[in-house]
PDB file of C-alpha atoms in Angstrom:
ATOM      1  CA  UNK A 191      52.713  23.049  -2.582  1.00 49.00           C
ATOM      2  CA  UNK A 192      51.163  25.917  -0.683  1.00 53.00           C
ATOM      3  CA  UNK A 193      47.484  25.408   0.142  1.00 57.00           C
ATOM      4  CA  UNK A 194      44.873  28.141  -0.173  1.00 56.00           C
ATOM      5  CA  UNK A 195      42.457  28.558   2.682  1.00 61.00           C
ATOM      6  CA  UNK A 196      39.388  30.777   2.842  1.00 65.00           C
ATOM      7  CA  UNK A 197      37.949  31.655   6.183  1.00 74.00           C
ATOM      8  CA  UNK A 198      34.351  30.880   7.044  1.00 77.00           C
ATOM      9  CA  UNK A 199      33.837  34.585   7.763  1.00 78.00           C
ATOM     10  CA  UNK A 200      34.816  35.554   4.178  1.00 76.00           C
ATOM     11  CA  UNK A 201      32.474  32.936   2.763  1.00 79.00           C
ATOM     12  CA  UNK A 202      29.594  34.297   4.861  1.00 84.00           C
ATOM     13  CA  UNK A 203      30.378  37.874   3.809  1.00 81.00           C
ATOM     14  CA  UNK A 204      30.510  36.871   0.141  1.00 82.00           C
ATOM     15  CA  UNK A 205      27.224  34.959   0.438  1.00 84.00           C
ATOM     16  CA  UNK A 206      25.482  37.925   2.089  1.00 87.00           C
ATOM     17  CA  UNK A 207      26.850  40.265  -0.615  1.00 86.00           C
ATOM     18  CA  UNK A 208      25.603  37.906  -3.329  1.00 87.00           C
ATOM     19  CA  UNK A 209      22.129  37.732  -1.777  1.00 88.00           C
ATOM     20  CA  UNK A 210      22.060  41.524  -1.554  1.00 88.00           C
ATOM     21  CA  UNK A 211      22.879  41.876  -5.253  1.00 89.00           C
ATOM     22  CA  UNK A 212      20.195  39.349  -6.229  1.00 87.00           C
ATOM     23  CA  UNK A 213      17.638  41.134  -4.035  1.00 87.00           C
ATOM     24  CA  UNK A 214      18.467  44.524  -5.573  1.00 87.00           C
ATOM     25  CA  UNK A 215      18.164  43.012  -9.078  1.00 89.00           C
ATOM     26  CA  UNK A 216      14.761  41.467  -8.311  1.00 87.00           C
ATOM     27  CA  UNK A 217      13.403  44.598  -6.624  1.00 87.00           C
ATOM     28  CA  UNK A 218      14.641  46.823  -9.466  1.00 87.00           C
ATOM     29  CA  UNK A 219      13.074  44.512 -12.011  1.00 81.00           C
ATOM     30  CA  UNK A 220       9.774  44.635 -10.176  1.00 83.00           C
ATOM     31  CA  UNK A 221       9.810  48.433  -9.858  1.00 83.00           C
ATOM     32  CA  UNK A 222      10.707  49.041 -13.508  1.00 84.00           C
ATOM     33  CA  UNK A 223       8.357  46.492 -15.132  1.00 83.00           C
ATOM     34  CA  UNK A 224       4.966  47.679 -16.470  1.00 83.00           C
ATOM     35  CA  UNK A 225       2.261  47.928 -13.808  1.00 84.00           C
ATOM     36  CA  UNK A 226      -0.593  47.171 -16.184  1.00 87.00           C
ATOM     37  CA  UNK A 227      -1.668  47.072 -19.830  1.00 90.00           C
ATOM     38  CA  UNK A 228      -3.547  49.547 -22.011  1.00 94.00           C
ATOM     39  CA  UNK A 229      -7.035  48.206 -22.681  1.00 96.00           C
ATOM     40  CA  UNK A 230      -9.555  49.201 -25.320  1.00 97.00           C
ATOM     41  CA  UNK A 231     -12.907  50.675 -24.356  1.00 97.00           C
ATOM     42  CA  UNK A 232     -15.591  48.887 -26.398  1.00 98.00           C
ATOM     43  CA  UNK A 233     -18.729  46.749 -26.088  1.00 98.00           C
ATOM     44  CA  UNK A 234     -17.797  43.071 -26.638  1.00 98.00           C
ATOM     45  CA  UNK A 235     -19.765  41.104 -29.206  1.00 98.00           C
ATOM     46  CA  UNK A 236     -22.124  38.300 -28.228  1.00 98.00           C
ATOM     47  CA  UNK A 237     -20.435  34.959 -28.820  1.00 98.00           C
ATOM     48  CA  UNK A 238     -21.372  31.309 -29.393  1.00 98.00           C
ATOM     49  CA  UNK A 239     -18.711  28.595 -29.454  1.00 98.00           C
ATOM     50  CA  UNK A 240     -18.948  25.346 -31.430  1.00 98.00           C
ATOM     51  CA  UNK A 241     -16.722  22.318 -32.014  1.00 97.00           C
ATOM     52  CA  UNK A 242     -16.858  19.965 -34.994  1.00 96.00           C
ATOM     53  CA  UNK A 243     -14.079  17.389 -35.179  1.00 96.00           C
ATOM     54  CA  UNK A 244     -10.720  19.201 -35.170  1.00 96.00           C
ATOM     55  CA  UNK A 245     -12.407  22.517 -35.877  1.00 98.00           C
ATOM     56  CA  UNK A 246     -13.357  24.972 -33.166  1.00 98.00           C
ATOM     57  CA  UNK A 247     -15.203  28.115 -34.197  1.00 98.00           C
ATOM     58  CA  UNK A 248     -16.860  30.974 -32.372  1.00 98.00           C
ATOM     59  CA  UNK A 249     -19.559  33.153 -33.898  1.00 98.00           C
ATOM     60  CA  UNK A 250     -19.483  36.821 -32.843  1.00 98.00           C
ATOM     61  CA  UNK A 251     -22.396  39.203 -33.382  1.00 98.00           C
ATOM     62  CA  UNK A 252     -22.356  42.891 -32.458  1.00 98.00           C
ATOM     63  CA  UNK A 253     -24.986  43.654 -29.795  1.00 97.00           C
ATOM     64  CA  UNK A 254     -26.431  46.440 -31.950  1.00 96.00           C
ATOM     65  CA  UNK A 255     -26.988  44.083 -34.884  1.00 97.00           C
ATOM     66  CA  UNK A 256     -25.069  42.764 -37.887  1.00 98.00           C
ATOM     67  CA  UNK A 257     -25.248  43.112 -41.660  1.00 97.00           C
ATOM     68  CA  UNK A 258     -25.526  40.288 -44.219  1.00 97.00           C
ATOM     69  CA  UNK A 259     -21.795  39.645 -44.631  1.00 98.00           C
ATOM     70  CA  UNK A 260     -19.538  37.152 -42.830  1.00 98.00           C
ATOM     71  CA  UNK A 261     -15.943  37.716 -41.795  1.00 98.00           C
ATOM     72  CA  UNK A 262     -13.959  34.518 -41.346  1.00 98.00           C
ATOM     73  CA  UNK A 263     -11.085  35.349 -38.997  1.00 98.00           C
ATOM     74  CA  UNK A 264      -8.005  33.097 -38.846  1.00 98.00           C
ATOM     75  CA  UNK A 265      -5.894  33.805 -35.750  1.00 98.00           C
ATOM     76  CA  UNK A 266      -2.127  34.015 -35.317  1.00 96.00           C
ATOM     77  CA  UNK A 267       0.131  31.359 -33.795  1.00 94.00           C
ATOM     78  CA  UNK A 268      -0.559  30.385 -30.170  1.00 95.00           C
ATOM     79  CA  UNK A 269      -3.869  32.269 -30.074  1.00 97.00           C
ATOM     80  CA  UNK A 270      -7.387  30.819 -30.173  1.00 96.00           C
ATOM     81  CA  UNK A 271     -10.998  31.405 -31.195  1.00 96.00           C
ATOM     82  CA  UNK A 272     -11.683  33.670 -28.193  1.00 96.00           C
ATOM     83  CA  UNK A 273      -9.335  36.448 -29.365  1.00 97.00           C
ATOM     84  CA  UNK A 274     -11.948  38.611 -31.139  1.00 98.00           C
ATOM     85  CA  UNK A 275     -13.253  40.053 -27.835  1.00 98.00           C
ATOM     86  CA  UNK A 276      -9.834  40.443 -26.193  1.00 98.00           C
ATOM     87  CA  UNK A 277      -9.670  44.059 -24.960  1.00 97.00           C
ATOM     88  CA  UNK A 278      -5.887  44.218 -25.439  1.00 97.00           C
ATOM     89  CA  UNK A 279      -5.856  42.951 -29.040  1.00 98.00           C
ATOM     90  CA  UNK A 280      -6.241  44.769 -32.352  1.00 98.00           C
ATOM     91  CA  UNK A 281      -9.636  43.159 -32.905  1.00 98.00           C
ATOM     92  CA  UNK A 282     -11.100  45.203 -30.050  1.00 98.00           C
ATOM     93  CA  UNK A 283      -9.804  48.376 -31.732  1.00 98.00           C
ATOM     94  CA  UNK A 284     -11.711  47.393 -34.883  1.00 98.00           C
ATOM     95  CA  UNK A 285     -14.898  46.874 -32.881  1.00 98.00           C
ATOM     96  CA  UNK A 286     -14.386  50.171 -31.061  1.00 98.00           C
ATOM     97  CA  UNK A 287     -13.952  52.003 -34.376  1.00 98.00           C
ATOM     98  CA  UNK A 288     -17.127  50.487 -35.792  1.00 98.00           C
ATOM     99  CA  UNK A 289     -19.079  51.338 -32.657  1.00 98.00           C
ATOM    100  CA  UNK A 290     -17.901  54.953 -32.563  1.00 97.00           C
ATOM    101  CA  UNK A 291     -18.768  55.282 -36.267  1.00 97.00           C
ATOM    102  CA  UNK A 292     -22.277  53.818 -35.728  1.00 97.00           C
ATOM    103  CA  UNK A 293     -21.511  51.084 -38.262  1.00 96.00           C
ATOM    104  CA  UNK A 294     -23.464  47.833 -38.498  1.00 98.00           C
ATOM    105  CA  UNK A 295     -20.669  45.267 -38.919  1.00 98.00           C
ATOM    106  CA  UNK A 296     -20.605  41.755 -40.393  1.00 98.00           C
ATOM    107  CA  UNK A 297     -20.956  38.615 -38.321  1.00 98.00           C
ATOM    108  CA  UNK A 298     -17.496  37.359 -37.392  1.00 98.00           C
ATOM    109  CA  UNK A 299     -16.623  33.655 -37.305  1.00 98.00           C
ATOM    110  CA  UNK A 300     -13.294  32.929 -35.671  1.00 98.00           C
ATOM    111  CA  UNK A 301     -11.737  29.710 -36.964  1.00 98.00           C
ATOM    112  CA  UNK A 302      -9.239  27.567 -35.065  1.00 98.00           C
ATOM    113  CA  UNK A 303      -7.592  24.193 -35.502  1.00 98.00           C
ATOM    114  CA  UNK A 304      -5.375  24.667 -32.449  1.00 96.00           C
ATOM    115  CA  UNK A 305      -2.431  26.907 -31.479  1.00 96.00           C
ATOM    116  CA  UNK A 306      -0.436  26.352 -34.713  1.00 96.00           C
ATOM    117  CA  UNK A 307      -1.599  24.984 -38.080  1.00 97.00           C
ATOM    118  CA  UNK A 308      -1.484  25.500 -41.833  1.00 97.00           C
ATOM    119  CA  UNK A 309      -4.530  25.338 -44.060  1.00 97.00           C
ATOM    120  CA  UNK A 310      -3.262  22.905 -46.684  1.00 97.00           C
ATOM    121  CA  UNK A 311      -5.024  20.592 -49.149  1.00 96.00           C
ATOM    122  CA  UNK A 312      -4.561  16.882 -48.527  1.00 96.00           C
ATOM    123  CA  UNK A 313      -1.085  15.730 -49.507  1.00 97.00           C
ATOM    124  CA  UNK A 314       1.429  13.123 -48.369  1.00 96.00           C
ATOM    125  CA  UNK A 315       1.662  14.479 -44.798  1.00 96.00           C
ATOM    126  CA  UNK A 316      -0.623  13.066 -42.098  1.00 95.00           C
ATOM    127  CA  UNK A 317      -1.398  16.516 -40.663  1.00 95.00           C
ATOM    128  CA  UNK A 318      -2.425  17.979 -44.033  1.00 97.00           C
ATOM    129  CA  UNK A 319      -5.953  18.416 -45.358  1.00 97.00           C
ATOM    130  CA  UNK A 320      -7.258  21.186 -43.105  1.00 98.00           C
ATOM    131  CA  UNK A 321      -8.277  23.281 -46.120  1.00 98.00           C
ATOM    132  CA  UNK A 322     -10.476  20.463 -47.379  1.00 98.00           C
ATOM    133  CA  UNK A 323     -11.927  20.061 -43.888  1.00 98.00           C
ATOM    134  CA  UNK A 324     -12.745  23.766 -43.578  1.00 98.00           C
ATOM    135  CA  UNK A 325     -14.385  23.981 -47.015  1.00 98.00           C
ATOM    136  CA  UNK A 326     -16.512  20.930 -46.187  1.00 97.00           C
ATOM    137  CA  UNK A 327     -17.640  22.524 -42.907  1.00 98.00           C
ATOM    138  CA  UNK A 328     -18.556  25.953 -44.302  1.00 98.00           C
ATOM    139  CA  UNK A 329     -22.190  24.892 -44.996  1.00 97.00           C
ATOM    140  CA  UNK A 330     -22.499  23.776 -41.357  1.00 97.00           C
ATOM    141  CA  UNK A 331     -21.081  27.068 -40.085  1.00 98.00           C
ATOM    142  CA  UNK A 332     -23.327  29.144 -42.329  1.00 98.00           C
ATOM    143  CA  UNK A 333     -26.400  27.117 -41.378  1.00 97.00           C
ATOM    144  CA  UNK A 334     -26.047  28.737 -37.950  1.00 97.00           C
ATOM    145  CA  UNK A 335     -25.873  32.238 -39.443  1.00 95.00           C
ATOM    146  CA  UNK A 336     -27.630  32.306 -42.785  1.00 93.00           C
ATOM    147  CA  UNK A 337     -26.161  32.441 -46.293  1.00 92.00           C
ATOM    148  CA  UNK A 338     -23.988  35.559 -46.489  1.00 97.00           C
ATOM    149  CA  UNK A 339     -24.103  38.283 -49.090  1.00 97.00           C
ATOM    150  CA  UNK A 340     -20.281  38.439 -49.026  1.00 98.00           C
ATOM    151  CA  UNK A 341     -17.596  36.309 -47.417  1.00 98.00           C
ATOM    152  CA  UNK A 342     -14.527  38.195 -46.185  1.00 98.00           C
ATOM    153  CA  UNK A 343     -11.291  36.674 -44.894  1.00 98.00           C
ATOM    154  CA  UNK A 344      -8.979  38.303 -42.352  1.00 98.00           C
ATOM    155  CA  UNK A 345      -5.958  36.871 -40.558  1.00 98.00           C
ATOM    156  CA  UNK A 346      -2.715  37.933 -38.950  1.00 98.00           C
ATOM    157  CA  UNK A 347       0.737  36.297 -39.021  1.00 97.00           C
ATOM    158  CA  UNK A 348       0.090  32.533 -39.327  1.00 96.00           C
ATOM    159  CA  UNK A 349      -3.559  33.427 -39.937  1.00 98.00           C
ATOM    160  CA  UNK A 350      -2.490  35.935 -42.583  1.00 98.00           C
ATOM    161  CA  UNK A 351      -0.767  33.142 -44.479  1.00 97.00           C
ATOM    162  CA  UNK A 352      -3.780  30.857 -44.020  1.00 98.00           C
ATOM    163  CA  UNK A 353      -6.271  33.376 -45.464  1.00 98.00           C
ATOM    164  CA  UNK A 354      -4.015  33.896 -48.489  1.00 98.00           C
ATOM    165  CA  UNK A 355      -3.763  30.145 -49.080  1.00 98.00           C
ATOM    166  CA  UNK A 356      -7.529  29.791 -48.804  1.00 98.00           C
ATOM    167  CA  UNK A 357      -8.505  32.923 -50.729  1.00 98.00           C
ATOM    168  CA  UNK A 358      -6.074  32.327 -53.595  1.00 98.00           C
ATOM    169  CA  UNK A 359      -6.949  28.615 -53.800  1.00 98.00           C
ATOM    170  CA  UNK A 360     -10.727  29.213 -53.789  1.00 98.00           C
ATOM    171  CA  UNK A 361     -11.183  32.751 -55.161  1.00 98.00           C
ATOM    172  CA  UNK A 362     -14.767  32.041 -56.196  1.00 98.00           C
ATOM    173  CA  UNK A 363     -15.878  31.774 -52.541  1.00 98.00           C
ATOM    174  CA  UNK A 364     -14.639  35.101 -51.182  1.00 98.00           C
ATOM    175  CA  UNK A 365     -15.103  38.790 -51.940  1.00 98.00           C
ATOM    176  CA  UNK A 366     -12.178  40.213 -49.987  1.00 98.00           C
ATOM    177  CA  UNK A 367      -9.043  38.950 -48.242  1.00 98.00           C
ATOM    178  CA  UNK A 368      -7.219  40.977 -45.577  1.00 98.00           C
ATOM    179  CA  UNK A 369      -3.819  39.490 -44.815  1.00 98.00           C
ATOM    180  CA  UNK A 370      -1.806  41.142 -42.035  1.00 98.00           C
ATOM    181  CA  UNK A 371       1.926  40.490 -41.545  1.00 97.00           C
ATOM    182  CA  UNK A 372       1.548  37.141 -43.376  1.00 97.00           C
ATOM    183  CA  UNK A 373       4.229  34.459 -43.491  1.00 95.00           C
ATOM    184  CA  UNK A 374       5.066  35.003 -47.169  1.00 96.00           C
ATOM    185  CA  UNK A 375       8.588  34.142 -48.330  1.00 95.00           C
ATOM    186  CA  UNK A 376      10.466  34.115 -51.619  1.00 95.00           C
ATOM    187  CA  UNK A 377      12.362  30.987 -50.569  1.00 93.00           C
ATOM    188  CA  UNK A 378      10.809  27.676 -49.590  1.00 92.00           C
ATOM    189  CA  UNK A 379      11.555  25.449 -46.574  1.00 91.00           C
ATOM    190  CA  UNK A 380      13.229  23.128 -49.090  1.00 92.00           C
ATOM    191  CA  UNK A 381      15.782  25.687 -50.298  1.00 91.00           C
ATOM    192  CA  UNK A 382      19.408  24.859 -49.543  1.00 91.00           C
ATOM    193  CA  UNK A 383      20.950  26.125 -46.299  1.00 88.00           C
ATOM    194  CA  UNK A 384      23.053  28.841 -47.980  1.00 92.00           C
ATOM    195  CA  UNK A 385      19.989  30.299 -49.679  1.00 92.00           C
ATOM    196  CA  UNK A 386      18.060  30.372 -46.399  1.00 90.00           C
ATOM    197  CA  UNK A 387      21.023  32.056 -44.699  1.00 92.00           C
ATOM    198  CA  UNK A 388      21.060  34.734 -47.402  1.00 94.00           C
ATOM    199  CA  UNK A 389      17.323  35.296 -46.886  1.00 93.00           C
ATOM    200  CA  UNK A 390      17.841  35.725 -43.131  1.00 93.00           C
ATOM    201  CA  UNK A 391      20.480  38.399 -43.753  1.00 94.00           C
ATOM    202  CA  UNK A 392      18.416  40.104 -46.452  1.00 94.00           C
ATOM    203  CA  UNK A 393      15.211  40.322 -44.408  1.00 95.00           C
ATOM    204  CA  UNK A 394      16.593  40.683 -40.882  1.00 95.00           C
ATOM    205  CA  UNK A 395      14.511  37.708 -39.706  1.00 95.00           C
ATOM    206  CA  UNK A 396      15.205  36.275 -36.258  1.00 94.00           C
ATOM    207  CA  UNK A 397      16.912  32.876 -36.826  1.00 93.00           C
ATOM    208  CA  UNK A 398      15.041  31.266 -33.894  1.00 92.00           C
ATOM    209  CA  UNK A 399      11.703  32.347 -35.372  1.00 91.00           C
ATOM    210  CA  UNK A 400      12.787  31.190 -38.827  1.00 88.00           C
ATOM    211  CA  UNK A 401      13.542  27.740 -37.397  1.00 89.00           C
ATOM    212  CA  UNK A 402      10.054  27.568 -35.873  1.00 90.00           C
ATOM    213  CA  UNK A 403       8.448  28.485 -39.200  1.00 89.00           C
ATOM    214  CA  UNK A 404      10.633  25.943 -40.986  1.00 89.00           C
ATOM    215  CA  UNK A 405       9.516  23.164 -38.625  1.00 91.00           C
ATOM    216  CA  UNK A 406       5.841  24.165 -38.847  1.00 92.00           C
ATOM    217  CA  UNK A 407       5.923  24.139 -42.651  1.00 93.00           C
ATOM    218  CA  UNK A 408       7.565  20.705 -42.736  1.00 92.00           C
ATOM    219  CA  UNK A 409       4.750  19.340 -40.573  1.00 95.00           C
ATOM    220  CA  UNK A 410       2.263  20.034 -43.378  1.00 96.00           C
ATOM    221  CA  UNK A 411       4.272  19.695 -46.619  1.00 96.00           C
ATOM    222  CA  UNK A 412       6.959  17.180 -47.518  1.00 95.00           C
ATOM    223  CA  UNK A 413       8.492  18.516 -50.714  1.00 95.00           C
ATOM    224  CA  UNK A 414       8.866  21.509 -53.030  1.00 95.00           C
ATOM    225  CA  UNK A 415       5.859  20.543 -55.150  1.00 96.00           C
ATOM    226  CA  UNK A 416       3.543  20.447 -52.132  1.00 96.00           C
ATOM    227  CA  UNK A 417       4.975  23.757 -50.927  1.00 96.00           C
ATOM    228  CA  UNK A 418       4.149  25.422 -54.245  1.00 96.00           C
ATOM    229  CA  UNK A 419       0.506  24.361 -53.778  1.00 96.00           C
ATOM    230  CA  UNK A 420       0.240  26.645 -50.729  1.00 97.00           C
ATOM    231  CA  UNK A 421       2.867  29.324 -51.329  1.00 97.00           C
ATOM    232  CA  UNK A 422       1.111  32.663 -52.012  1.00 98.00           C
ATOM    233  CA  UNK A 423       4.030  33.676 -54.254  1.00 98.00           C
ATOM    234  CA  UNK A 424       3.164  30.730 -56.522  1.00 97.00           C
ATOM    235  CA  UNK A 425      -0.618  30.902 -56.120  1.00 98.00           C
ATOM    236  CA  UNK A 426      -0.799  34.570 -57.146  1.00 98.00           C
ATOM    237  CA  UNK A 427       0.681  33.675 -60.543  1.00 98.00           C
ATOM    238  CA  UNK A 428      -2.700  32.127 -61.445  1.00 97.00           C
ATOM    239  CA  UNK A 429      -4.666  35.224 -60.384  1.00 98.00           C
ATOM    240  CA  UNK A 430      -6.735  37.518 -62.590  1.00 98.00           C
ATOM    241  CA  UNK A 431      -9.105  40.473 -62.264  1.00 97.00           C
ATOM    242  CA  UNK A 432     -11.867  38.189 -60.949  1.00 97.00           C
ATOM    243  CA  UNK A 433      -9.932  37.259 -57.811  1.00 98.00           C
ATOM    244  CA  UNK A 434     -11.036  38.685 -54.443  1.00 98.00           C
ATOM    245  CA  UNK A 435      -9.786  42.149 -53.540  1.00 98.00           C
ATOM    246  CA  UNK A 436      -6.665  42.006 -51.361  1.00 98.00           C
ATOM    247  CA  UNK A 437      -5.572  44.082 -48.372  1.00 98.00           C
ATOM    248  CA  UNK A 438      -1.961  43.479 -47.374  1.00 98.00           C
ATOM    249  CA  UNK A 439       0.073  45.088 -44.619  1.00 98.00           C
ATOM    250  CA  UNK A 440       3.457  44.420 -43.048  1.00 98.00           C
ATOM    251  CA  UNK A 441       5.982  46.175 -40.831  1.00 97.00           C
ATOM    252  CA  UNK A 442       9.314  47.062 -42.410  1.00 97.00           C
ATOM    253  CA  UNK A 443      11.177  45.545 -39.446  1.00 96.00           C
ATOM    254  CA  UNK A 444       9.070  42.404 -39.132  1.00 96.00           C
ATOM    255  CA  UNK A 445      11.189  39.926 -37.132  1.00 95.00           C
ATOM    256  CA  UNK A 446       9.622  37.060 -39.081  1.00 95.00           C
ATOM    257  CA  UNK A 447      11.182  38.448 -42.268  1.00 95.00           C
ATOM    258  CA  UNK A 448       7.770  38.863 -43.924  1.00 96.00           C
ATOM    259  CA  UNK A 449       8.146  42.286 -45.531  1.00 97.00           C
ATOM    260  CA  UNK A 450      10.087  41.207 -48.621  1.00 97.00           C
ATOM    261  CA  UNK A 451       7.678  38.424 -49.561  1.00 97.00           C
ATOM    262  CA  UNK A 452       4.561  40.486 -48.875  1.00 98.00           C
ATOM    263  CA  UNK A 453       5.776  43.388 -51.012  1.00 98.00           C
ATOM    264  CA  UNK A 454       6.612  40.964 -53.846  1.00 98.00           C
ATOM    265  CA  UNK A 455       3.142  39.450 -53.563  1.00 98.00           C
ATOM    266  CA  UNK A 456       1.589  42.921 -53.840  1.00 98.00           C
ATOM    267  CA  UNK A 457       3.589  43.745 -56.958  1.00 98.00           C
ATOM    268  CA  UNK A 458       2.608  40.470 -58.639  1.00 98.00           C
ATOM    269  CA  UNK A 459      -1.055  40.885 -57.673  1.00 98.00           C
ATOM    270  CA  UNK A 460      -1.076  44.345 -59.242  1.00 98.00           C
ATOM    271  CA  UNK A 461       0.502  43.000 -62.429  1.00 98.00           C
ATOM    272  CA  UNK A 462      -2.260  40.353 -62.624  1.00 98.00           C
ATOM    273  CA  UNK A 463      -5.002  42.946 -62.336  1.00 98.00           C
ATOM    274  CA  UNK A 464      -6.044  41.970 -58.801  1.00 98.00           C
ATOM    275  CA  UNK A 465      -7.431  44.969 -56.930  1.00 98.00           C
ATOM    276  CA  UNK A 466      -4.952  45.367 -54.062  1.00 98.00           C
ATOM    277  CA  UNK A 467      -4.509  47.732 -51.135  1.00 98.00           C
ATOM    278  CA  UNK A 468      -0.949  47.799 -49.787  1.00 98.00           C
ATOM    279  CA  UNK A 469      -0.149  49.219 -46.353  1.00 98.00           C
ATOM    280  CA  UNK A 470       3.598  49.097 -45.632  1.00 98.00           C
ATOM    281  CA  UNK A 471       4.151  50.198 -42.035  1.00 98.00           C
ATOM    282  CA  UNK A 472       7.144  51.560 -40.150  1.00 97.00           C
ATOM    283  CA  UNK A 473       7.197  49.034 -37.334  1.00 96.00           C
ATOM    284  CA  UNK A 474       7.645  45.417 -36.327  1.00 96.00           C
ATOM    285  CA  UNK A 475       5.640  42.235 -36.619  1.00 95.00           C
ATOM    286  CA  UNK A 476       1.902  42.836 -37.002  1.00 94.00           C
ATOM    287  CA  UNK A 477       1.879  46.595 -36.855  1.00 96.00           C
ATOM    288  CA  UNK A 478      -1.655  47.289 -38.131  1.00 97.00           C
ATOM    289  CA  UNK A 479      -3.447  50.364 -39.478  1.00 98.00           C
ATOM    290  CA  UNK A 480      -6.805  49.938 -37.744  1.00 98.00           C
ATOM    291  CA  UNK A 481      -8.903  52.492 -39.634  1.00 98.00           C
ATOM    292  CA  UNK A 482      -8.033  51.332 -43.164  1.00 98.00           C
ATOM    293  CA  UNK A 483      -8.450  47.686 -42.149  1.00 98.00           C
ATOM    294  CA  UNK A 484     -11.799  48.281 -40.413  1.00 98.00           C
ATOM    295  CA  UNK A 485     -13.060  50.114 -43.501  1.00 98.00           C
ATOM    296  CA  UNK A 486     -11.838  47.338 -45.827  1.00 98.00           C
ATOM    297  CA  UNK A 487     -13.836  44.743 -43.881  1.00 98.00           C
ATOM    298  CA  UNK A 488     -17.066  46.585 -44.742  1.00 98.00           C
ATOM    299  CA  UNK A 489     -18.579  46.174 -48.198  1.00 96.00           C
ATOM    300  CA  UNK A 490     -21.177  48.764 -49.198  1.00 83.00           C
TER     301      UNK A 490
END
C-alpha cells in the first residue's frame, strides 16, 4: 500500500494561510460592526431602589415634578428594575417626549422579581404565587409615594404578559393597562406537539424562543387548568365595560409568535365592551409607537 507523505514545508504554508484567513475574518468583522449605539437625549428621573423579600422595586420621579398617578412598569425578560432610565431603551424615548411636551408625568414604579418570572396566583408549583405577593406589597410601595389617583400598568414582552395577567385578574385596582408585544398565545404549553408545531408554522415563531417560553411557563403552572387562570385569552372572556382600558401593540413579524394571540385578544376585548386601543406595527418583536403609548400613560 502506497503511503502518503506531506512535507513540513506544505504544512507550514497551509498553517500560515489559515492564520491569514482567520485574521482577515476578524479584522473585517471588527471594521464592519457598529462603532456605537444611538442614545436618547433626555433628563433621567430621580430614582430610589427598595427590596422586600423576592421583590425589588425602584421608584422614579421626574425632576420637574410628578402628577397624582402611578405607573407600575413590569420589565421584559433578562432586564431589571433599572431599565426606566436606560438611554438606549424605549422608556427614555417616553421620558424625552414628555419633557419636550412640558408634561408632568406620573410616578413610575419599576417592579422586578428577577430576570424571568410570571405573575401567577398560588398554585401547585413552588415558584408560583408572585401575583399574591405583589398585591400584598402594594400598600407598602404606595406608602412611599402616597395613594394614587389612578394606577396604570405597562409592560413589554414577558412584562406585557404579566400586566395583562394582573390587570385582567384584578380589574378593580387599575385604570389602564398598556401591554406591548405580550406573550399571548392561542395554544397552551400543554397542547400536544402537533398543535404546537402548527402554531409555530402559522405565526413564524422562532422554535428556540418557543422552547424557552414553554419551559418558563412550566416553571409556574403544572396543568391546563392552572394555565387558564393566567392566560389572557381565557381571562378576557370574563371582561366587561368596567374593566381597565387596554392598549395593545405587536409587530407583525414578532419572532415570539405573539401577533396572532394579541390580535385575538383585541377582538375579544372589543366584543366584551372593553375600551381598547390596538396598534399593529410593521416590524419585529417589541416595535413600539412611542407617541401613542406616552399619551396613553397620561390620564387627564
